[in-house]
Amino acid sequence: MSQLEVTILGQSYVLACPDGGERDLLEAVAMVDREMGAIRDAGKVNARERIAVLAALNLAYRLAEAPLRSADAADDPGELERLARRIDHALSDDGRLL
């Protein structure tokens, strides 16, 4: 397990990352940072916590809308469960988003 220091909306975080997962984590961080920045820049929401919740909801909605990436994923009812476990594992060391 390695640690990466990242910046989201101008604030630094140290995140635990499974070995070999650095690229995926950095892509996820970039996506969250872009989404939070877009919400902040729209000027309607100022509180960081509220921005984070709205960004999470927007990203989750897009994920729910997106077609499954492959026929294998469509045939595998446990795929979402595995993804949820990966997210839980990535967040488990810190236990906090912000």
XYZ file of N, CA and C in Angstrom:
294
model
N 0.866 -1.171 0.000
C 0.000 0.000 0.000
C 0.907 1.227 0.000
N 0.641 2.120 -0.926
C 1.417 3.360 -0.972
C 0.522 4.538 -0.595
N 1.128 5.689 -0.474
C 0.374 6.897 -0.178
C 0.678 7.928 -1.251
N -0.361 8.656 -1.647
C -0.211 9.736 -2.609
C -0.708 11.025 -1.984
N 0.034 12.092 -2.208
C -0.455 13.405 -1.798
C -1.097 14.036 -3.013
N -2.343 14.447 -2.867
C -3.106 15.021 -3.969
C -3.716 16.343 -3.518
N -4.174 17.108 -4.483
C -4.837 18.369 -4.188
C -6.210 18.363 -4.839
N -7.219 18.654 -4.026
C -8.592 18.758 -4.510
C -9.122 20.113 -4.061
N -9.527 20.902 -5.011
C -10.072 22.233 -4.751
C -9.119 23.058 -3.879
N -7.820 22.944 -4.191
C -6.809 23.730 -3.502
C -6.387 23.225 -2.146
N -6.910 22.100 -1.708
C -6.549 21.550 -0.401
C -5.834 20.216 -0.585
N -4.747 20.019 0.138
C -3.953 18.795 0.031
C -4.520 17.676 0.888
N -4.420 16.461 0.373
C -4.852 15.254 1.076
C -3.807 14.176 0.838
N -3.580 13.346 1.834
C -2.739 12.170 1.679
C -3.684 10.970 1.664
N -3.641 10.226 0.556
C -4.566 9.107 0.367
C -3.800 7.801 0.279
N -4.323 6.771 0.907
C -3.763 5.432 0.759
C -4.167 4.894 -0.599
N -3.254 4.150 -1.217
C -3.512 3.636 -2.554
C -2.905 2.245 -2.679
N -3.684 1.285 -3.184
C -3.106 -0.044 -3.398
C -1.976 0.040 -4.421
N -0.946 -0.759 -4.229
C 0.162 -0.772 -5.184
C -0.373 -1.041 -6.584
N 0.075 -0.238 -7.519
C -0.370 -0.375 -8.902
C -1.628 0.408 -9.230
N -2.256 1.007 -8.230
C -3.496 1.737 -8.461
C -3.323 3.239 -8.533
N -2.085 3.696 -8.574
C -1.814 5.128 -8.543
C -2.467 5.875 -9.717
N -2.350 5.348 -10.906
C -2.906 6.021 -12.084
C -4.421 6.163 -11.962
N -5.090 5.096 -11.550
C -6.550 5.146 -11.401
C -6.965 6.147 -10.325
N -6.230 6.153 -9.214
C -6.558 7.093 -8.144
C -6.349 8.533 -8.602
N -5.259 8.795 -9.321
C -5.006 10.145 -9.812
C -6.070 10.592 -10.814
N -6.550 9.675 -11.629
C -7.642 10.001 -12.554
C -8.920 10.329 -11.785
N -9.198 9.562 -10.746
C -10.382 9.826 -9.922
C -10.259 11.176 -9.220
N -9.085 11.480 -8.700
C -8.854 12.762 -8.036
C -9.072 13.909 -9.023
N -8.553 13.761 -10.235
C -8.716 14.807 -11.248
C -10.193 15.009 -11.589
N -10.936 13.924 -11.673
C -12.365 14.015 -11.978
C -13.113 14.736 -10.855
N -12.817 14.384 -9.618
C -13.474 15.025 -8.468
C -13.093 16.498 -8.404
N -11.817 16.801 -8.624
C -11.364 18.188 -8.582
C -12.052 19.021 -9.665
N -12.165 18.483 -10.869
C -12.852 19.207 -11.948
C -14.310 19.461 -11.608
N -14.974 18.431 -11.078
C -16.404 18.550 -10.754
C -16.617 19.570 -9.635
N -15.792 19.488 -8.594
C -15.935 20.438 -7.490
C -15.614 21.858 -7.944
N -14.596 22.003 -8.789
C -14.239 23.314 -9.302
C -15.351 23.922 -10.146
N -16.001 23.096 -10.952
C -17.102 23.588 -11.787
C -18.264 24.079 -10.924
N -18.560 23.352 -9.856
C -19.646 23.759 -8.954
C -19.272 25.060 -8.245
N -18.055 25.133 -7.744
C -17.596 26.355 -7.063
C -17.612 27.537 -8.022
N -17.125 27.330 -9.248
C -17.030 28.415 -10.222
C -18.393 28.896 -10.709
N -19.412 28.047 -10.587
C -20.763 28.469 -10.960
C -21.268 29.541 -9.997
N -20.644 29.614 -8.806
C -20.915 30.701 -7.882
C -22.153 30.567 -7.025
N -22.864 29.467 -7.136
C -24.099 29.330 -6.368
C -23.879 28.671 -5.015
N -22.749 27.967 -4.859
C -22.468 27.242 -3.620
C -21.062 27.612 -3.177
N -20.900 27.947 -1.904
C -19.594 28.344 -1.396
C -19.002 27.355 -0.397
N -19.823 26.676 0.353
C -19.331 25.778 1.405
C -18.697 24.534 0.788
N -17.449 24.251 1.185
C -16.699 23.118 0.637
C -17.451 21.797 0.827
N -18.053 21.613 1.995
C -18.779 20.364 2.259
C -19.957 20.206 1.291
N -20.694 21.269 1.064
C -21.843 21.222 0.152
C -21.370 20.976 -1.284
N -20.263 21.611 -1.667
C -19.692 21.395 -2.995
C -19.323 19.924 -3.165
N -18.707 19.329 -2.124
C -18.300 17.923 -2.188
C -19.509 17.003 -2.349
N -20.573 17.280 -1.610
C -21.782 16.446 -1.713
C -22.385 16.564 -3.102
N -22.494 17.773 -3.619
C -23.061 17.959 -4.957
C -22.196 17.288 -6.028
N -20.881 17.398 -5.884
C -19.983 16.745 -6.831
C -20.153 15.226 -6.780
N -20.235 14.673 -5.577
C -20.432 13.227 -5.434
C -21.740 12.784 -6.074
N -22.790 13.542 -5.854
C -24.082 13.199 -6.460
C -24.025 13.292 -7.982
N -23.396 14.329 -8.513
C -23.266 14.466 -9.961
C -22.492 13.299 -10.565
N -21.376 12.942 -9.942
C -20.562 11.840 -10.464
C -21.286 10.506 -10.347
N -21.984 10.285 -9.233
C -22.739 9.037 -9.062
C -23.870 8.945 -10.086
N -24.515 10.054 -10.358
C -25.594 10.069 -11.353
C -25.047 9.717 -12.735
N -23.905 10.320 -13.100
C -23.296 9.998 -14.399
C -22.901 8.535 -14.480
N -22.392 8.005 -13.395
C -22.011 6.592 -13.367
C -23.234 5.703 -13.536
N -24.328 6.057 -12.872
C -25.554 5.262 -12.976
C -26.141 5.329 -14.386
N -25.969 6.456 -15.059
C -26.481 6.626 -16.417
C -25.648 5.889 -17.458
N -24.355 5.783 -17.207
C -23.430 5.245 -18.201
C -23.719 3.782 -18.485
N -23.644 3.412 -19.761
C -23.811 1.983 -20.080
C -22.632 1.194 -19.525
N -22.864 -0.055 -19.221
C -21.773 -0.896 -18.719
C -20.697 -0.993 -19.782
N -19.463 -1.084 -19.363
C -18.331 -1.022 -20.292
C -18.168 -2.263 -21.154
N -18.666 -3.369 -20.697
C -18.502 -4.580 -21.502
C -19.639 -5.538 -21.225
N -19.794 -6.488 -22.122
C -20.828 -7.506 -21.929
C -20.515 -8.333 -20.692
N -19.230 -8.546 -20.402
C -18.853 -9.299 -19.204
C -19.372 -8.610 -17.948
N -19.230 -7.298 -17.879
C -19.709 -6.562 -16.709
C -21.220 -6.679 -16.599
N -21.915 -6.654 -17.738
C -23.372 -6.753 -17.720
C -23.821 -8.117 -17.216
N -23.016 -9.143 -17.487
C -23.365 -10.496 -17.059
C -22.937 -10.783 -15.632
N -22.232 -9.881 -15.015
C -21.684 -10.111 -13.681
C -22.395 -9.228 -12.659
N -23.376 -9.773 -11.936
C -24.115 -8.948 -10.969
C -23.259 -8.467 -9.805
N -22.092 -9.054 -9.597
C -21.233 -8.640 -8.493
C -20.293 -7.502 -8.837
N -20.318 -7.014 -10.081
C -19.392 -5.964 -10.497
C -19.540 -4.693 -9.669
N -20.770 -4.234 -9.459
C -20.965 -3.027 -8.654
C -20.523 -3.236 -7.213
N -20.770 -4.412 -6.692
C -20.340 -4.719 -5.327
C -18.814 -4.661 -5.213
N -18.102 -5.201 -6.201
C -16.633 -5.149 -6.190
C -16.143 -3.705 -6.275
N -16.774 -2.902 -7.116
C -16.387 -1.497 -7.229
C -16.631 -0.763 -5.908
N -17.759 -1.027 -5.270
C -18.059 -0.388 -3.984
C -17.022 -0.791 -2.932
N -16.614 -2.057 -2.927
C -15.588 -2.506 -1.978
C -14.253 -1.810 -2.238
N -13.901 -1.607 -3.521
C -12.655 -0.914 -3.851
C -12.689 0.529 -3.341
N -13.825 1.192 -3.503
C -13.961 2.566 -3.025
C -13.874 2.599 -1.507
N -14.590 1.689 -0.835
C -14.533 1.619 0.628
C -13.103 1.388 1.105
N -12.391 0.492 0.430
C -11.015 0.182 0.817
C -10.126 1.411 0.648
N -10.297 2.135 -0.455
C -9.483 3.316 -0.709
C -9.711 4.396 0.334
N -10.934 4.496 0.839
C -11.267 5.521 1.819
C -11.080 5.056 3.258
N -10.891 3.759 3.473
C -10.925 3.222 4.824
C -9.796 3.726 5.725
N -8.629 3.992 5.183
C -7.529 4.426 6.037
C -7.765 5.807 6.616
N -8.371 6.684 5.839
C -8.606 8.046 6.296
C -9.997 8.156 6.923
N -10.980 7.562 6.277
C -12.341 7.586 6.792
C -13.057 8.897 6.541
N -12.405 9.834 5.848
C -13.027 11.133 5.610
C -12.759 11.557 4.184
N -13.738 12.192 3.585
C -13.532 12.800 2.273
C -12.845 14.141 2.413
N -13.283 14.939 3.372
C -12.731 16.296 3.532
C -12.129 16.451 4.911
